[in-house]
mmCIF file of C-alpha atoms in Angstrom:
data_model
loop_
_atom_site.group_PDB
_atom_site.id
_atom_site.type_symbol
_atom_site.label_atom_id
_atom_site.label_comp_id
_atom_site.label_asym_id
_atom_site.label_seq_id
_atom_site.Cartn_x
_atom_site.Cartn_y
_atom_site.Cartn_z
ATOM 1 C CA MET A 22 -9.336 12.270 19.663
ATOM 2 C CA GLY A 23 -10.717 10.311 16.698
ATOM 3 C CA ASN A 24 -7.215 9.235 15.702
ATOM 4 C CA LYS A 25 -6.455 8.080 19.263
ATOM 5 C CA ILE A 26 -9.647 6.033 19.413
ATOM 6 C CA TYR A 27 -8.877 4.521 15.998
ATOM 7 C CA TYR A 28 -5.379 3.614 17.182
ATOM 8 C CA LEU A 29 -6.752 1.859 20.280
ATOM 9 C CA ILE A 30 -9.246 -0.079 18.162
ATOM 10 C CA GLN A 31 -6.457 -1.172 15.798
ATOM 11 C CA LYS A 32 -4.320 -2.246 18.788
ATOM 12 C CA LYS A 33 -7.172 -4.277 20.260
ATOM 13 C CA PHE A 34 -8.850 -5.727 17.176
ATOM 14 C CA GLY A 35 -7.134 -4.619 13.966
ATOM 15 C CA SER A 36 -3.849 -4.553 12.087
ATOM 16 C CA LEU A 37 -1.822 -3.430 15.122
ATOM 17 C CA LYS A 38 -2.988 -6.313 17.317
ATOM 18 C CA LYS A 39 -0.327 -8.568 15.861
ATOM 19 C CA LEU A 40 2.121 -6.763 13.614
ATOM 20 C CA ASN A 41 3.297 -8.672 10.562
ATOM 21 C CA HIS A 42 6.720 -7.037 10.203
ATOM 22 C CA LYS A 43 7.926 -9.633 7.723
ATOM 23 C CA LYS A 44 5.102 -9.199 5.211
ATOM 24 C CA ARG A 45 5.368 -5.423 5.000
ATOM 25 C CA LEU A 46 9.163 -5.388 4.896
ATOM 26 C CA PHE A 47 9.364 -8.060 2.207
ATOM 27 C CA ILE A 48 6.973 -6.164 -0.079
ATOM 28 C CA SER A 49 9.991 -4.009 -0.922
ATOM 29 C CA ASN A 50 11.611 -7.085 -2.423
ATOM 30 C CA LYS A 51 8.515 -7.704 -4.564
ATOM 31 C CA ILE A 52 8.560 -4.108 -5.813
ATOM 32 C CA PHE A 53 12.223 -4.394 -6.790
ATOM 33 C CA GLU A 54 11.534 -7.675 -8.605
ATOM 34 C CA LEU A 55 8.588 -6.202 -10.507
ATOM 35 C CA ALA A 56 10.630 -3.163 -11.523
ATOM 36 C CA GLN A 57 13.523 -5.288 -12.720
ATOM 37 C CA ASN A 58 11.136 -7.501 -14.718
ATOM 38 C CA VAL A 59 10.264 -4.471 -16.850
ATOM 39 C CA ASN A 60 13.899 -3.311 -17.028
ATOM 40 C CA CYS A 61 13.606 -0.471 -14.503
ATOM 41 C CA GLU A 62 16.824 0.067 -12.557
ATOM 42 C CA THR A 63 16.139 0.219 -8.810
ATOM 43 C CA ARG A 64 19.378 0.777 -6.920
ATOM 44 C CA ASN A 65 20.301 4.336 -5.993
ATOM 45 C CA LYS A 66 16.888 5.561 -7.138
ATOM 46 C CA ARG A 67 14.313 7.861 -5.563
ATOM 47 C CA PHE A 68 11.004 6.345 -4.425
ATOM 48 C CA LEU A 69 7.760 8.062 -3.506
ATOM 49 C CA GLU A 70 5.238 6.055 -1.466
ATOM 50 C CA ILE A 71 1.692 7.348 -1.075
ATOM 51 C CA GLY A 72 -0.280 6.186 1.966
ATOM 52 C CA THR A 73 2.222 5.509 4.752
ATOM 53 C CA GLY A 74 -0.127 4.229 7.423
ATOM 54 C CA ARG A 75 1.217 3.605 10.939
ATOM 55 C CA ASN A 76 4.622 2.262 10.056
ATOM 56 C CA ILE A 77 7.519 2.948 7.692
ATOM 57 C CA LEU A 78 8.494 -0.671 7.046
ATOM 58 C CA LEU A 79 8.017 -0.570 3.283
ATOM 59 C CA PRO A 80 10.216 2.544 2.857
ATOM 60 C CA LEU A 81 12.717 0.938 5.225
ATOM 61 C CA GLY A 82 12.778 -2.200 3.079
ATOM 62 C CA LEU A 83 13.360 -0.120 -0.060
ATOM 63 C CA TRP A 84 16.245 1.641 1.683
ATOM 64 C CA LEU A 85 17.736 -1.691 2.804
ATOM 65 C CA LYS A 86 17.546 -2.833 -0.819
ATOM 66 C CA GLY A 87 19.567 0.159 -2.008
ATOM 67 C CA ALA A 88 17.193 3.063 -2.643
ATOM 68 C CA SER A 89 19.015 6.400 -2.441
ATOM 69 C CA GLU A 90 16.000 8.291 -1.105
ATOM 70 C CA VAL A 91 12.489 7.330 -0.018
ATOM 71 C CA VAL A 92 9.699 9.826 0.579
ATOM 72 C CA THR A 93 6.499 8.510 2.145
ATOM 73 C CA VAL A 94 3.415 10.716 2.414
ATOM 74 C CA ASP A 95 0.011 10.401 4.040
ATOM 75 C CA LEU A 96 -3.074 12.582 4.192
ATOM 76 C CA ASN A 97 -3.330 11.937 7.951
ATOM 77 C CA ARG A 98 -0.540 11.614 10.491
ATOM 78 C CA TYR A 99 -0.889 8.025 11.720
ATOM 79 C CA PHE A 100 2.801 7.125 12.100
ATOM 80 C CA ASP A 101 3.664 5.796 15.561
ATOM 81 C CA ASP A 102 7.254 6.025 16.893
ATOM 82 C CA LYS A 103 6.881 3.074 19.263
ATOM 83 C CA VAL A 104 5.549 0.789 16.540
ATOM 84 C CA PHE A 105 8.472 1.791 14.302
ATOM 85 C CA ILE A 106 11.069 1.057 16.999
ATOM 86 C CA GLN A 107 9.438 -2.351 17.558
ATOM 87 C CA SER A 108 9.875 -2.994 13.848
ATOM 88 C CA LEU A 109 13.551 -2.002 13.960
ATOM 89 C CA GLN A 110 14.083 -4.348 16.905
ATOM 90 C CA TRP A 111 12.369 -7.134 14.954
ATOM 91 C CA ILE A 112 14.752 -6.512 12.031
ATOM 92 C CA ILE A 113 17.803 -6.889 14.259
ATOM 93 C CA GLU A 114 16.425 -10.021 15.930
ATOM 94 C CA ASN A 115 15.670 -11.562 12.531
ATOM 95 C CA LYS A 116 18.481 -10.160 10.420
ATOM 96 C CA GLU A 117 19.677 -13.583 9.251
ATOM 97 C CA ILE A 118 16.177 -14.461 7.983
ATOM 98 C CA ILE A 119 16.007 -11.083 6.256
ATOM 99 C CA LYS A 120 19.394 -11.539 4.593
ATOM 100 C CA LYS A 121 18.272 -14.941 3.362
ATOM 101 C CA ASN A 122 14.937 -13.738 1.966
ATOM 102 C CA ILE A 123 15.945 -10.340 0.584
ATOM 103 C CA PRO A 124 18.746 -10.808 -1.952
ATOM 104 C CA ASP A 125 21.392 -8.092 -2.296
ATOM 105 C CA ILE A 126 20.459 -6.428 0.965
ATOM 106 C CA ASP A 127 22.946 -3.777 2.102
ATOM 107 C CA ASN A 128 24.582 -5.183 5.258
ATOM 108 C CA LYS A 129 26.026 -1.785 6.164
ATOM 109 C CA ARG A 130 22.490 -0.462 6.397
ATOM 110 C CA ILE A 131 21.504 -3.319 8.726
ATOM 111 C CA SER A 132 24.431 -2.255 10.922
ATOM 112 C CA LEU A 133 23.137 1.330 10.983
ATOM 113 C CA ILE A 134 19.810 0.084 12.350
ATOM 114 C CA GLU A 135 21.657 -1.967 14.957
ATOM 115 C CA SER A 136 23.673 1.062 16.070
ATOM 116 C CA PHE A 137 20.525 3.143 16.391
ATOM 117 C CA ILE A 138 18.672 0.520 18.457
ATOM 118 C CA TYR A 139 21.500 0.227 20.961
ATOM 119 C CA GLN A 140 21.764 3.979 21.563
ATOM 120 C CA SER A 141 20.637 5.216 24.976
ATOM 121 C CA GLU A 142 18.321 7.750 23.344
ATOM 122 C CA ASN A 143 16.370 6.902 20.205
ATOM 123 C CA ASP A 144 15.267 9.881 18.132
ATOM 124 C CA VAL A 145 13.314 8.280 15.310
ATOM 125 C CA TYR A 146 13.196 11.396 13.152
ATOM 126 C CA ASP A 147 16.954 12.001 13.389
ATOM 127 C CA PHE A 148 17.470 8.396 12.309
ATOM 128 C CA LEU A 149 15.087 8.731 9.356
ATOM 129 C CA GLU A 150 16.848 11.897 8.241
ATOM 130 C CA LYS A 151 20.208 10.155 8.492
ATOM 131 C CA ILE A 152 19.089 7.288 6.238
ATOM 132 C CA ASN A 153 17.331 9.632 3.771
ATOM 133 C CA ILE A 154 13.751 8.554 4.462
ATOM 134 C CA SER A 155 11.269 11.435 4.694
ATOM 135 C CA TYR A 156 7.864 11.032 6.306
ATOM 136 C CA ILE A 157 5.505 13.871 5.391
ATOM 137 C CA ALA A 158 2.049 14.009 6.953
ATOM 138 C CA PRO A 159 -0.372 15.550 6.618
ATOM 139 C CA CYS A 160 0.415 15.752 2.927
ATOM 140 C CA ASP A 161 -1.856 15.801 -0.092
ATOM 141 C CA ALA A 162 -0.358 13.435 -2.695
ATOM 142 C CA SER A 163 -1.892 15.613 -5.405
ATOM 143 C CA LYS A 164 0.158 18.634 -4.261
ATOM 144 C CA LEU A 165 3.676 17.460 -3.550
ATOM 145 C CA PRO A 166 6.527 19.770 -2.461
ATOM 146 C CA TYR A 167 8.946 18.355 -5.043
ATOM 147 C CA LYS A 168 10.199 19.608 -8.382
ATOM 148 C CA ASP A 169 9.269 18.117 -11.744
ATOM 149 C CA ASN A 170 10.796 14.724 -12.659
ATOM 150 C CA TYR A 171 12.250 14.290 -9.156
ATOM 151 C CA PHE A 172 11.301 10.652 -8.502
ATOM 152 C CA ASP A 173 12.070 7.388 -10.261
ATOM 153 C CA PHE A 174 9.186 5.418 -8.703
ATOM 154 C CA HIS A 175 5.659 6.189 -7.508
ATOM 155 C CA ILE A 176 4.375 3.308 -5.362
ATOM 156 C CA SER A 177 1.636 2.217 -3.002
ATOM 157 C CA TYR A 178 0.618 -0.951 -1.187
ATOM 158 C CA THR A 179 -3.148 -1.535 -0.754
ATOM 159 C CA VAL A 180 -3.890 2.185 -0.734
ATOM 160 C CA LEU A 181 -5.639 3.083 -4.015
ATOM 161 C CA GLU A 182 -8.840 1.263 -3.035
ATOM 162 C CA HIS A 183 -9.198 3.746 -0.159
ATOM 163 C CA ILE A 184 -9.166 6.910 -2.302
ATOM 164 C CA ASN A 185 -12.169 8.415 -4.053
ATOM 165 C CA VAL A 186 -12.068 8.675 -7.844
ATOM 166 C CA ASN A 187 -11.831 12.446 -7.973
ATOM 167 C CA SER A 188 -8.801 12.457 -5.654
ATOM 168 C CA LEU A 189 -7.229 9.589 -7.614
ATOM 169 C CA PHE A 190 -7.391 11.719 -10.756
ATOM 170 C CA TYR A 191 -5.401 14.548 -9.166
ATOM 171 C CA ILE A 192 -2.947 12.193 -7.437
ATOM 172 C CA PHE A 193 -2.090 10.544 -10.732
ATOM 173 C CA LYS A 194 -1.948 13.877 -12.518
ATOM 174 C CA GLU A 195 0.658 14.924 -9.948
ATOM 175 C CA ALA A 196 2.442 11.602 -10.406
ATOM 176 C CA LYS A 197 3.013 12.479 -14.069
ATOM 177 C CA ARG A 198 4.684 15.690 -12.965
ATOM 178 C CA VAL A 199 7.050 14.312 -10.325
ATOM 179 C CA ILE A 200 8.078 11.047 -12.056
ATOM 180 C CA ASN A 201 10.892 11.262 -14.590
ATOM 181 C CA GLU A 202 10.577 9.918 -18.127
ATOM 182 C CA LYS A 203 12.338 6.627 -17.323
ATOM 183 C CA GLY A 204 10.448 6.114 -14.068
ATOM 184 C CA CYS A 205 7.376 4.008 -13.433
ATOM 185 C CA LEU A 206 4.434 3.591 -11.076
ATOM 186 C CA ILE A 207 4.002 0.341 -9.127
ATOM 187 C CA HIS A 208 0.793 -0.194 -7.156
ATOM 188 C CA LEU A 209 -0.925 -3.106 -5.421
ATOM 189 C CA ILE A 210 -4.702 -2.826 -5.140
ATOM 190 C CA ASP A 211 -6.742 -4.985 -2.755
ATOM 191 C CA TYR A 212 -10.296 -5.300 -4.106
ATOM 192 C CA THR A 213 -11.679 -7.359 -1.231
ATOM 193 C CA ASP A 214 -14.135 -6.347 1.452
ATOM 194 C CA HIS A 215 -11.682 -5.427 4.223
ATOM 195 C CA PHE A 216 -14.169 -6.450 6.921
ATOM 196 C CA SER A 217 -13.892 -9.998 5.544
ATOM 197 C CA HIS A 218 -10.231 -10.052 6.619
ATOM 198 C CA SER A 219 -11.352 -10.475 10.223
ATOM 199 C CA ASP A 220 -14.860 -11.898 9.780
ATOM 200 C CA PRO A 221 -14.986 -15.380 8.171
ATOM 201 C CA ASN A 222 -18.749 -15.073 7.767
ATOM 202 C CA LEU A 223 -18.283 -12.436 5.086
ATOM 203 C CA SER A 224 -17.286 -13.132 1.513
ATOM 204 C CA LYS A 225 -14.605 -11.059 -0.195
ATOM 205 C CA ILE A 226 -17.307 -9.231 -2.126
ATOM 206 C CA SER A 227 -19.907 -8.812 0.639
ATOM 207 C CA PHE A 228 -19.701 -5.030 0.464
ATOM 208 C CA LEU A 229 -20.876 -5.108 -3.164
ATOM 209 C CA SER A 230 -24.337 -5.987 -1.857
ATOM 210 C CA TYR A 231 -24.576 -3.105 0.630
ATOM 211 C CA SER A 232 -27.269 -0.448 0.332
ATOM 212 C CA GLU A 233 -26.263 3.203 -0.021
ATOM 213 C CA ARG A 234 -27.232 3.741 3.608
ATOM 214 C CA LYS A 235 -25.055 0.875 4.817
ATOM 215 C CA ILE A 236 -22.145 2.063 2.666
ATOM 216 C CA ASP A 237 -22.434 5.557 4.109
ATOM 217 C CA PHE A 238 -22.455 4.192 7.652
ATOM 218 C CA LEU A 239 -19.693 1.577 7.356
ATOM 219 C CA ILE A 240 -17.224 2.654 4.685
ATOM 220 C CA ASN A 241 -17.777 6.293 3.759
ATOM 221 C CA ASN A 242 -15.578 7.577 6.549
ATOM 222 C CA LYS A 243 -11.917 8.536 6.875
ATOM 223 C CA TYR A 244 -11.015 5.404 8.837
ATOM 224 C CA MET A 245 -12.451 2.700 6.549
ATOM 225 C CA TYR A 246 -13.229 4.416 3.254
ATOM 226 C CA MET A 247 -13.345 2.075 0.241
ATOM 227 C CA ASN A 248 -14.172 3.266 -3.263
ATOM 228 C CA LEU A 249 -15.548 -0.165 -4.352
ATOM 229 C CA LEU A 250 -13.839 0.095 -7.748
ATOM 230 C CA ARG A 251 -13.284 -3.254 -9.419
ATOM 231 C CA HIS A 252 -10.349 -4.420 -11.510
ATOM 232 C CA ASP A 253 -11.925 -3.305 -14.795
ATOM 233 C CA ASP A 254 -12.722 0.103 -13.282
ATOM 234 C CA PHE A 255 -9.066 0.683 -12.435
ATOM 235 C CA ILE A 256 -7.955 -0.384 -15.908
ATOM 236 C CA ASP A 257 -10.437 2.070 -17.370
ATOM 237 C CA PHE A 258 -9.202 4.801 -15.005
ATOM 238 C CA PHE A 259 -5.550 4.299 -15.983
ATOM 239 C CA GLU A 260 -6.310 4.232 -19.702
ATOM 240 C CA LYS A 261 -8.518 7.338 -19.559
ATOM 241 C CA ASN A 262 -5.722 9.189 -17.772
ATOM 242 C CA LEU A 263 -3.200 8.175 -20.439
ATOM 243 C CA PHE A 264 -1.126 5.660 -18.513
ATOM 244 C CA ASP A 265 0.255 2.611 -20.260
ATOM 245 C CA ILE A 266 -0.173 -0.609 -18.298
ATOM 246 C CA ILE A 267 3.155 -2.321 -18.943
ATOM 247 C CA TYR A 268 2.633 -5.169 -16.477
ATOM 248 C CA GLU A 269 -0.303 -6.642 -14.608
ATOM 249 C CA GLU A 270 -0.346 -9.467 -12.051
ATOM 250 C CA ASN A 271 -3.732 -10.578 -10.744
ATOM 251 C CA THR A 272 -4.761 -12.861 -7.891
ATOM 252 C CA ILE A 273 -8.039 -14.686 -8.546
ATOM 253 C CA ASP A 274 -9.942 -16.199 -5.641
ATOM 254 C CA GLU A 275 -10.726 -19.562 -7.248
ATOM 255 C CA ASN A 276 -13.189 -20.584 -4.540
ATOM 256 C CA LEU A 277 -15.118 -17.350 -4.960
ATOM 257 C CA LEU A 278 -15.066 -17.732 -8.732
ATOM 258 C CA GLU A 279 -16.486 -21.242 -8.438
ATOM 259 C CA ARG A 280 -19.295 -20.000 -6.197
ATOM 260 C CA LEU A 281 -20.075 -17.160 -8.588
ATOM 261 C CA ASN A 282 -20.194 -19.518 -11.541
ATOM 262 C CA LYS A 283 -22.460 -21.897 -9.649
ATOM 263 C CA ASP A 284 -24.968 -19.344 -8.337
ATOM 264 C CA LYS A 285 -24.255 -15.634 -8.677
ATOM 265 C CA ASN A 286 -27.621 -14.719 -7.149
ATOM 266 C CA GLN A 287 -26.577 -15.955 -3.698
ATOM 267 C CA PHE A 288 -24.403 -12.833 -3.252
ATOM 268 C CA ASN A 289 -27.301 -10.363 -3.667
ATOM 269 C CA LEU A 290 -25.023 -8.016 -5.585
ATOM 270 C CA ARG A 291 -26.105 -4.533 -6.523
ATOM 271 C CA GLU A 292 -27.079 -4.338 -10.186
ATOM 272 C CA LYS A 293 -23.940 -2.575 -11.454
ATOM 273 C CA TYR A 294 -21.749 -5.265 -9.891
ATOM 274 C CA PHE A 295 -24.002 -8.158 -10.916
ATOM 275 C CA LYS A 296 -23.462 -7.106 -14.548
ATOM 276 C CA LYS A 297 -19.691 -7.541 -14.270
ATOM 277 C CA ASN A 298 -18.182 -10.844 -15.341
ATOM 278 C CA ASN A 299 -17.367 -13.353 -12.638
ATOM 279 C CA GLU A 300 -13.608 -13.274 -13.097
ATOM 280 C CA ILE A 301 -13.566 -9.530 -12.483
ATOM 281 C CA LEU A 302 -15.623 -10.015 -9.319
ATOM 282 C CA ALA A 303 -13.321 -12.816 -8.136
ATOM 283 C CA THR A 304 -10.155 -10.767 -8.653
ATOM 284 C CA ALA A 305 -8.862 -10.270 -5.121
ATOM 285 C CA SER A 306 -5.841 -8.084 -5.863
ATOM 286 C CA SER A 307 -3.690 -6.731 -8.667
ATOM 287 C CA TRP A 308 -0.192 -5.404 -9.117
ATOM 288 C CA PHE A 309 0.029 -2.721 -11.790
ATOM 289 C CA ILE A 310 3.129 -1.236 -13.380
ATOM 290 C CA LEU A 311 2.361 1.943 -15.295
ATOM 291 C CA ARG A 312 4.160 4.496 -17.400
#
């Protein structure tokens, strides 16, 4: 019942109100570019995504780009068949834009989507099996049903900020087991207060001023959990768990940084965040490539 209510809220007010098919699909292109920048071969490789969410657009984009197999896992089963079919229809309607914006896309795979959409009966799971995309949920990313060194890539898109530190430790311990020696981990972390995405009255670091009681009420739940780790905290986490950061790409909110430099006190930050330097606080997101 909780999941159904959450879905209705997302349809009315949240991320499902107006689906951004293009953004999610094109992230696959970014991941391929990042991998190639550090000399990681991407075509005909196996990808593991943690944190599927309600759609399988990112795995689909990886497959369109030439991945041989994509496994996407989630702790809760949020995937929605109807949303996925809408996304496939959007791909067909915009295939020329996609071909233009995603270099080296496999046209035969676009044709497979087209054939599926025009069938009289659409069995989403048969289609996913046919194109070698596996959706596994519920699934604990720290206990994966795959043999050692099975995957070439371990990826996520704005997921790590929603996982508590203890669980992160075991997820990344498992990542070391399932990723082969030439593989790498590629993750985008969104450090911003997610309520600020829909409320212009909030700053991107508003939640760093919340009391423990307010945190427990608003963000210590399975629907909007945020660990509040900052950029330096994640770097420390990766280094302590013996990962090499081989590439890092940060987005700094320059307006926020200017405000912090002018008057940091206006944000009423909790002491442990107030002590952090302003550039760390103004870091909105980061791509990490790890080995």
